[in-house]
Amino acid sequence: MSHLDALLAPKPQRRLLALDGGGIRGLITIEILAAIEAALRKNAGNEKLVLADWFDYVAGTSTGAIIACCISLGMSIDQIRTFYRQQGALMFQKAQIPRRFWWYKYRSDQLAAALKNVIGANETLGSDRVRTLLLLVMRNATTDSHWPLSNNPGAIFNQGEGSNLSLPLWQLVRASTAAPVFFPPEKIAVVAGAPPFLFVDGGVTAFNNPAFLLFIMATIEPYKLQWPTGTDKMLLVSVGTGANADANAHLLPGAMNLIYNATKIPAALMYAALVQQDTLCRIYGQCRFGAPLDLEIGDLRKTASPGGVPKAFAYCRYEPELSAEGLSDLGLDDVPARNVQQMDSVAHMGDLSRLGKAYAAKYFLPAHFEGFLGFLD
């Protein structure tokens, strides 16, 4: 029986993992995941356990897509960390000057080579090496639509010859990381005999945080899984790369010109979408951990679902605050906030790792997964 056949067989519980985008800040995610992996290994009494042994469905956008794919291939978090630390600077090699100032900042060839090396140049979305269900989020710029692609064999576009399952896995991950301005788009021939589509980073859809999307794709009828819901049947773990609202108390109306809006609005919309996904998860799921969303609604840990319907899943959200105050809370007063706020801060990978470790040490508890730790396959 293949890994996928085993996953599709009925199980008493389902465990889902969703990973946000955020460039090299994925190192923060990696350290939080390292703490989760260590706790699961201790609980199972198995030092070789990897997250693919425990989670049924893993989703990722952009850098989260890289990490999600590596997890699904059975890599340990130590292996994924090593990959990021060794390849991080290479993946962010600057493009030639004419392209850098007009099209994009970084070359894509080094990133593509790194992904081929770690994933395999010939592996497809439907590869037997993929040990979990896997969801990758990207945007099809050609059709102007978001594209959540999974290896779920029941999905309508994963049927028959020429299905999405035959698409190169490394290329799909590269497409999900093709952040406009940072990297060029990825061309993928999806339909035989038709022109290729141009894909860009899934972070410019509403799903830079793919958590609620993952829940939907695991449960609603069109995707054919229809996994049972309930706080004792489904656990959804969502891990971010850090948040920092770009507040400016001295902003004047005259400063909000075309250049200001062109540079600020995309990030503002991405942040709003990220918060919306988190909020929906807390409303329809039982929030076991998560920082307050805002001063009005708090963390929603004890808030009932609309209409009093039962909560559909247990939910945990891990995301550090990247402000000076957030760093101070973690005992990292020596780390300038600007060092960890940018998606391409490859010169500060050490600070990013320290931040992730400090956050996990202070806030992650195995008790957040209570009721789900006993079902280790």
Coordinates of C-alpha atoms in Angstrom, one line a residue:
M1 CA 0.0 0.0 0.0
S2 CA 1.4 3.4 -1.0
H3 CA 1.6 6.4 1.4
L4 CA -1.3 8.0 -0.4
D5 CA -3.5 4.9 -0.2
A6 CA -2.9 4.8 3.5
L7 CA -3.7 8.4 3.9
L8 CA -7.0 8.1 2.0
A9 CA -8.2 5.1 4.2
P10 CA -10.5 6.1 7.0
K11 CA -8.8 7.4 10.2
P12 CA -10.1 8.5 13.6
Q13 CA -8.3 11.8 13.4
R14 CA -6.8 14.1 10.8
R15 CA -3.9 16.5 11.4
L16 CA -3.3 19.4 9.0
L17 CA -0.3 21.8 8.8
A18 CA -0.4 25.2 7.0
L19 CA 2.7 27.3 6.3
D20 CA 2.7 31.0 5.4
G21 CA 4.9 32.7 2.8
G22 CA 7.6 35.2 3.8
G23 CA 10.9 34.6 1.9
I24 CA 14.0 33.8 3.9
R25 CA 11.9 34.4 7.0
G26 CA 10.9 30.8 6.5
L27 CA 13.8 30.2 8.9
I28 CA 11.5 31.4 11.6
T29 CA 8.9 28.8 10.6
I30 CA 11.6 26.1 10.5
E31 CA 12.6 26.7 14.1
I32 CA 9.0 26.5 15.3
L33 CA 8.5 23.3 13.4
A34 CA 11.7 22.0 15.0
A35 CA 10.2 22.4 18.4
I36 CA 7.0 20.6 17.2
E37 CA 9.0 17.8 15.7
A38 CA 11.1 17.4 18.9
A39 CA 7.9 17.2 21.0
L40 CA 6.4 14.6 18.7
R41 CA 9.5 12.5 18.8
K42 CA 9.6 12.6 22.6
N43 CA 5.9 11.6 22.8
A44 CA 6.4 8.7 20.3
G45 CA 9.7 7.6 21.8
N46 CA 11.1 7.7 18.3
E47 CA 14.0 10.0 17.5
K48 CA 13.6 9.4 13.8
L49 CA 10.0 10.5 13.5
V50 CA 9.5 13.3 10.9
L51 CA 6.5 15.5 10.4
A52 CA 5.4 13.5 7.4
D53 CA 4.8 10.6 9.8
W54 CA 2.3 12.7 11.8
F55 CA 0.6 15.2 9.6
D56 CA -1.9 14.0 6.9
Y57 CA -2.1 17.1 4.8
V58 CA 0.5 19.8 4.5
A59 CA 0.0 23.2 2.7
G60 CA 2.3 26.0 1.9
T61 CA 2.6 29.3 0.0
S62 CA 5.8 30.7 -1.3
T63 CA 8.6 29.9 1.2
G64 CA 6.0 27.8 3.0
A65 CA 5.6 25.8 -0.2
I66 CA 9.3 24.9 -0.1
I67 CA 9.1 23.8 3.5
A68 CA 5.8 22.0 3.0
C69 CA 7.2 20.1 0.0
C70 CA 10.3 19.1 1.9
I71 CA 8.2 17.9 4.8
S72 CA 6.0 15.9 2.5
L73 CA 9.0 14.2 1.0
G74 CA 9.9 12.9 4.5
M75 CA 12.8 15.3 5.3
S76 CA 13.5 16.1 8.9
I77 CA 13.5 19.7 10.1
D78 CA 17.2 19.5 10.6
Q79 CA 17.6 18.6 6.9
I80 CA 15.3 21.4 5.9
R81 CA 17.2 23.9 8.1
T82 CA 20.5 22.9 6.5
F83 CA 19.1 23.3 3.1
Y84 CA 17.9 26.9 3.9
R85 CA 21.2 27.9 5.6
Q86 CA 23.3 26.5 2.8
Q87 CA 21.2 27.7 -0.1
G88 CA 19.6 30.9 1.3
A89 CA 22.3 33.3 -0.1
L90 CA 22.4 31.5 -3.4
M91 CA 18.7 31.6 -3.8
F92 CA 18.8 35.4 -3.5
Q93 CA 21.5 36.2 -6.0
K94 CA 20.9 39.6 -7.6
A95 CA 19.9 39.9 -11.2
Q96 CA 21.9 41.9 -13.7
I97 CA 21.5 45.6 -13.3
P98 CA 19.1 46.4 -16.2
R99 CA 16.7 43.6 -15.1
R100 CA 17.1 44.5 -11.4
F101 CA 15.9 48.1 -11.8
W102 CA 13.1 47.3 -14.3
W103 CA 11.8 43.7 -13.9
Y104 CA 13.0 41.8 -10.8
K105 CA 15.7 41.9 -8.1
Y106 CA 16.9 38.3 -8.1
R107 CA 17.8 35.6 -10.6
S108 CA 15.7 32.5 -10.7
D109 CA 18.3 30.0 -12.0
Q110 CA 19.9 29.4 -8.6
L111 CA 16.6 29.0 -6.9
A112 CA 15.5 26.6 -9.6
A113 CA 18.7 24.6 -9.3
A114 CA 18.4 24.4 -5.5
L115 CA 14.8 23.1 -5.8
K116 CA 15.7 20.5 -8.4
N117 CA 18.5 19.3 -6.2
V118 CA 16.4 19.0 -3.0
I119 CA 13.1 17.8 -4.6
G120 CA 14.4 15.9 -7.6
A121 CA 14.3 17.1 -11.2
N122 CA 12.1 14.3 -12.4
E123 CA 9.6 14.2 -9.4
T124 CA 6.0 15.1 -10.2
L125 CA 3.1 16.3 -8.0
G126 CA 1.8 12.7 -8.1
S127 CA 5.2 11.2 -7.1
D128 CA 5.1 8.2 -4.8
R129 CA 7.9 9.9 -2.8
V130 CA 5.4 12.4 -1.5
R131 CA 4.3 10.9 1.8
T132 CA 1.4 13.3 2.7
L133 CA -1.3 15.1 0.9
L134 CA 0.3 18.3 -0.3
L135 CA -1.2 21.7 -1.2
L136 CA 0.8 24.3 -3.0
V137 CA -0.7 27.8 -3.6
M138 CA 0.3 29.9 -6.6
R139 CA -1.3 32.5 -8.9
N140 CA -1.9 32.0 -12.6
A141 CA -1.1 35.4 -14.0
T142 CA -2.2 34.2 -17.5
T143 CA -5.7 33.4 -16.4
D144 CA -5.7 36.0 -13.5
S145 CA -6.7 33.4 -10.9
H146 CA -5.4 31.7 -7.8
W147 CA -4.3 28.1 -8.3
P148 CA -4.3 25.8 -5.3
L149 CA -2.8 22.6 -6.6
S150 CA -2.8 19.4 -4.5
N151 CA -1.8 15.8 -5.0
N152 CA -5.3 14.6 -3.9
P153 CA -6.2 12.0 -6.5
G154 CA -9.9 12.7 -6.1
A155 CA -9.5 16.3 -7.3
I156 CA -11.2 16.9 -10.7
F157 CA -8.0 18.1 -12.5
N158 CA -6.0 15.2 -11.1
Q159 CA -7.9 12.7 -13.2
G160 CA -6.7 10.8 -16.3
E161 CA -3.9 11.4 -18.7
G162 CA -2.4 14.9 -18.6
S163 CA -3.6 15.6 -15.1
N164 CA -2.0 18.1 -12.8
L165 CA -0.3 15.1 -11.0
S166 CA 2.1 14.8 -13.9
L167 CA 3.4 18.4 -13.5
P168 CA 7.1 18.8 -12.3
L169 CA 7.0 19.2 -8.5
W170 CA 10.1 21.5 -8.3
Q171 CA 8.5 23.8 -10.9
L172 CA 5.3 24.1 -9.0
V173 CA 7.2 25.0 -5.9
R174 CA 9.3 27.5 -7.9
A175 CA 6.0 29.0 -9.2
S176 CA 4.7 29.4 -5.7
T177 CA 7.8 31.4 -4.8
A178 CA 7.9 33.7 -7.8
A179 CA 7.2 36.9 -5.9
P180 CA 6.7 39.8 -8.2
V181 CA 9.5 42.3 -8.1
F182 CA 11.7 39.7 -6.4
F183 CA 11.7 36.9 -8.9
P184 CA 10.6 36.4 -12.6
P185 CA 7.4 34.4 -13.2
E186 CA 7.6 30.7 -13.9
K187 CA 6.4 29.3 -17.2
I188 CA 4.6 25.9 -16.9
A189 CA 3.1 23.9 -19.8
V190 CA -0.1 22.7 -18.1
V191 CA -2.1 21.7 -21.2
A192 CA -0.4 19.7 -23.9
G193 CA -0.1 21.6 -27.2
A194 CA -1.2 24.9 -25.6
P195 CA 1.0 27.9 -24.7
P196 CA 2.4 27.7 -21.2
F197 CA 0.9 29.6 -18.3
L198 CA 2.8 32.2 -16.4
F199 CA 2.7 31.7 -12.6
V200 CA 3.7 34.0 -9.8
D201 CA 3.9 33.8 -6.0
G202 CA 0.8 32.5 -4.2
G203 CA 1.4 35.3 -1.7
V204 CA -0.3 37.7 -4.1
T205 CA -3.5 35.8 -3.7
A206 CA -5.7 35.8 -0.6
F207 CA -3.9 32.7 0.6
N208 CA -0.4 33.8 1.7
N209 CA -1.7 32.1 4.9
P210 CA -3.3 29.0 3.4
A211 CA -4.8 27.7 6.7
F212 CA -8.5 28.1 6.1
L213 CA -8.1 27.1 2.4
L214 CA -6.5 23.9 3.6
F215 CA -9.5 23.2 5.9
I216 CA -11.9 23.8 3.0
M217 CA -10.0 21.5 0.6
A218 CA -9.9 18.7 3.2
T219 CA -13.6 18.8 4.0
I220 CA -15.9 20.1 1.2
E221 CA -17.5 17.8 -1.3
P222 CA -15.9 19.0 -4.6
Y223 CA -12.5 17.9 -3.4
K224 CA -13.8 14.4 -2.6
L225 CA -11.9 14.0 0.7
Q226 CA -14.7 15.1 3.0
W227 CA -12.8 14.3 6.1
P228 CA -14.9 14.3 9.3
T229 CA -14.9 17.5 11.3
G230 CA -14.9 18.2 15.1
T231 CA -12.5 19.4 17.7
D232 CA -11.7 15.8 18.5
K233 CA -11.3 14.7 14.9
M234 CA -9.3 17.4 13.2
L235 CA -6.3 19.5 14.3
L236 CA -5.1 22.4 12.1
V237 CA -1.7 23.9 12.9
S238 CA -0.8 27.2 11.2
V239 CA 2.7 28.6 11.3
G240 CA 3.6 32.1 10.1
T241 CA 6.9 33.8 9.3
G242 CA 6.3 36.8 11.5
A243 CA 4.0 39.8 11.4
N244 CA 4.7 43.5 11.7
A245 CA 2.1 46.2 11.0
D246 CA 3.7 49.1 9.2
A247 CA 2.3 51.7 11.5
N248 CA 3.2 55.4 10.9
A249 CA 1.8 57.9 13.4
H250 CA 3.3 60.8 11.5
L251 CA 1.8 60.0 8.1
L252 CA 0.4 63.0 6.4
P253 CA -2.3 63.0 3.6
G254 CA 0.2 64.7 1.2
A255 CA 2.6 61.8 1.6
M256 CA 0.1 59.3 0.2
N257 CA 1.0 59.8 -3.4
L258 CA 1.2 57.4 -6.3
I259 CA 4.6 56.0 -5.3
Y260 CA 3.5 55.6 -1.7
N261 CA 0.3 53.7 -2.7
A262 CA 2.2 51.5 -5.3
T263 CA 4.7 50.4 -2.6
K264 CA 2.3 50.1 0.4
I265 CA -1.0 48.8 -0.9
P266 CA 0.1 45.3 -2.1
A267 CA 1.7 44.6 1.3
A268 CA -1.4 46.0 3.1
L269 CA -3.7 43.7 1.1
M270 CA -1.5 40.7 1.7
Y271 CA -1.4 41.3 5.4
A272 CA -5.2 41.8 5.6
A273 CA -5.8 38.5 3.7
L274 CA -3.4 36.8 6.1
V275 CA -5.3 38.0 9.1
Q276 CA -8.6 37.1 7.5
Q277 CA -7.5 33.5 7.1
D278 CA -6.4 33.4 10.7
T279 CA -9.6 35.0 11.9
L280 CA -11.8 32.5 10.0
C281 CA -9.9 29.6 11.5
R282 CA -10.5 31.0 15.0
I283 CA -14.2 31.6 14.4
Y284 CA -14.9 28.1 12.9
G285 CA -12.3 26.3 14.8
Q286 CA -11.5 25.9 18.5
C287 CA -8.5 28.2 19.0
R288 CA -6.1 26.5 21.4
F289 CA -3.3 29.0 20.9
G290 CA -2.8 32.3 19.1
A291 CA -1.9 35.9 19.9
P292 CA -4.7 38.5 20.1
L293 CA -5.9 39.6 16.6
D294 CA -6.8 43.1 17.7
L295 CA -8.0 45.0 20.8
E296 CA -11.7 44.5 19.9
I297 CA -12.0 40.7 19.4
G298 CA -8.9 39.5 21.2
D299 CA -7.7 36.0 20.5
L300 CA -11.2 34.4 20.1
R301 CA -10.2 31.4 22.1
K302 CA -13.5 31.3 24.0
T303 CA -15.8 32.6 21.2
A304 CA -18.6 30.5 19.9
S305 CA -19.1 29.9 16.2
P306 CA -21.8 32.0 14.4
G307 CA -25.3 30.5 15.1
G308 CA -23.8 28.3 17.8
V309 CA -22.7 25.6 15.4
P310 CA -20.1 23.2 16.7
K311 CA -16.5 24.1 16.2
A312 CA -15.1 22.2 13.1
F313 CA -11.5 21.6 14.3
A314 CA -8.9 22.3 16.9
Y315 CA -6.6 25.1 15.9
C316 CA -3.2 26.5 16.8
R317 CA -1.6 29.6 15.3
Y318 CA 2.1 30.3 15.8
E319 CA 3.5 33.6 14.5
P320 CA 6.0 35.9 16.2
E321 CA 5.7 39.7 16.3
L322 CA 8.6 41.3 14.4
S323 CA 8.4 44.7 16.1
A324 CA 11.0 46.0 18.5
E325 CA 8.5 45.2 21.3
G326 CA 8.0 41.7 20.0
L327 CA 11.7 41.0 19.9
S328 CA 12.1 42.4 23.4
D329 CA 9.4 40.1 24.7
L330 CA 11.5 37.2 23.5
G331 CA 14.7 38.5 25.1
L332 CA 16.2 39.6 21.8
D333 CA 16.8 43.3 22.5
D334 CA 20.1 43.0 20.6
V335 CA 18.4 42.1 17.3
P336 CA 17.4 45.2 15.3
A337 CA 13.8 44.8 14.1
R338 CA 14.7 45.7 10.5
N339 CA 17.1 42.7 10.4
V340 CA 14.1 40.2 10.6
Q341 CA 11.3 42.1 8.9
Q342 CA 12.4 41.8 5.2
M343 CA 11.7 38.8 3.1
D344 CA 15.3 38.9 1.6
S345 CA 17.3 39.4 4.8
V346 CA 19.8 36.7 3.9
A347 CA 22.5 38.6 5.8
H348 CA 20.6 38.0 9.0
M349 CA 19.7 34.3 8.8
G350 CA 21.3 33.8 12.2
D351 CA 19.0 36.3 13.8
L352 CA 15.9 34.8 12.1
S353 CA 16.8 31.4 13.5
R354 CA 17.4 32.8 17.0
L355 CA 14.0 34.5 16.7
G356 CA 12.2 31.3 15.8
K357 CA 13.9 29.3 18.5
A358 CA 13.1 31.9 21.2
Y359 CA 9.5 32.1 20.1
A360 CA 9.0 28.3 20.1
A361 CA 10.7 28.0 23.5
K362 CA 8.4 30.6 25.0
Y363 CA 5.1 29.8 23.4
F364 CA 4.9 26.3 22.0
L365 CA 3.5 23.6 24.3
P366 CA 2.8 20.0 23.4
A367 CA -0.4 20.4 25.5
H368 CA -1.7 22.5 22.5
F369 CA -2.1 19.2 20.7
E370 CA -3.8 17.4 23.6
G371 CA -6.1 14.7 22.3
F372 CA -4.2 14.2 19.1
L373 CA -0.9 12.9 20.4
G374 CA -2.0 9.3 20.9
F375 CA -2.7 8.4 17.3
L376 CA 0.8 8.0 16.0
D377 CA 1.0 5.7 12.9

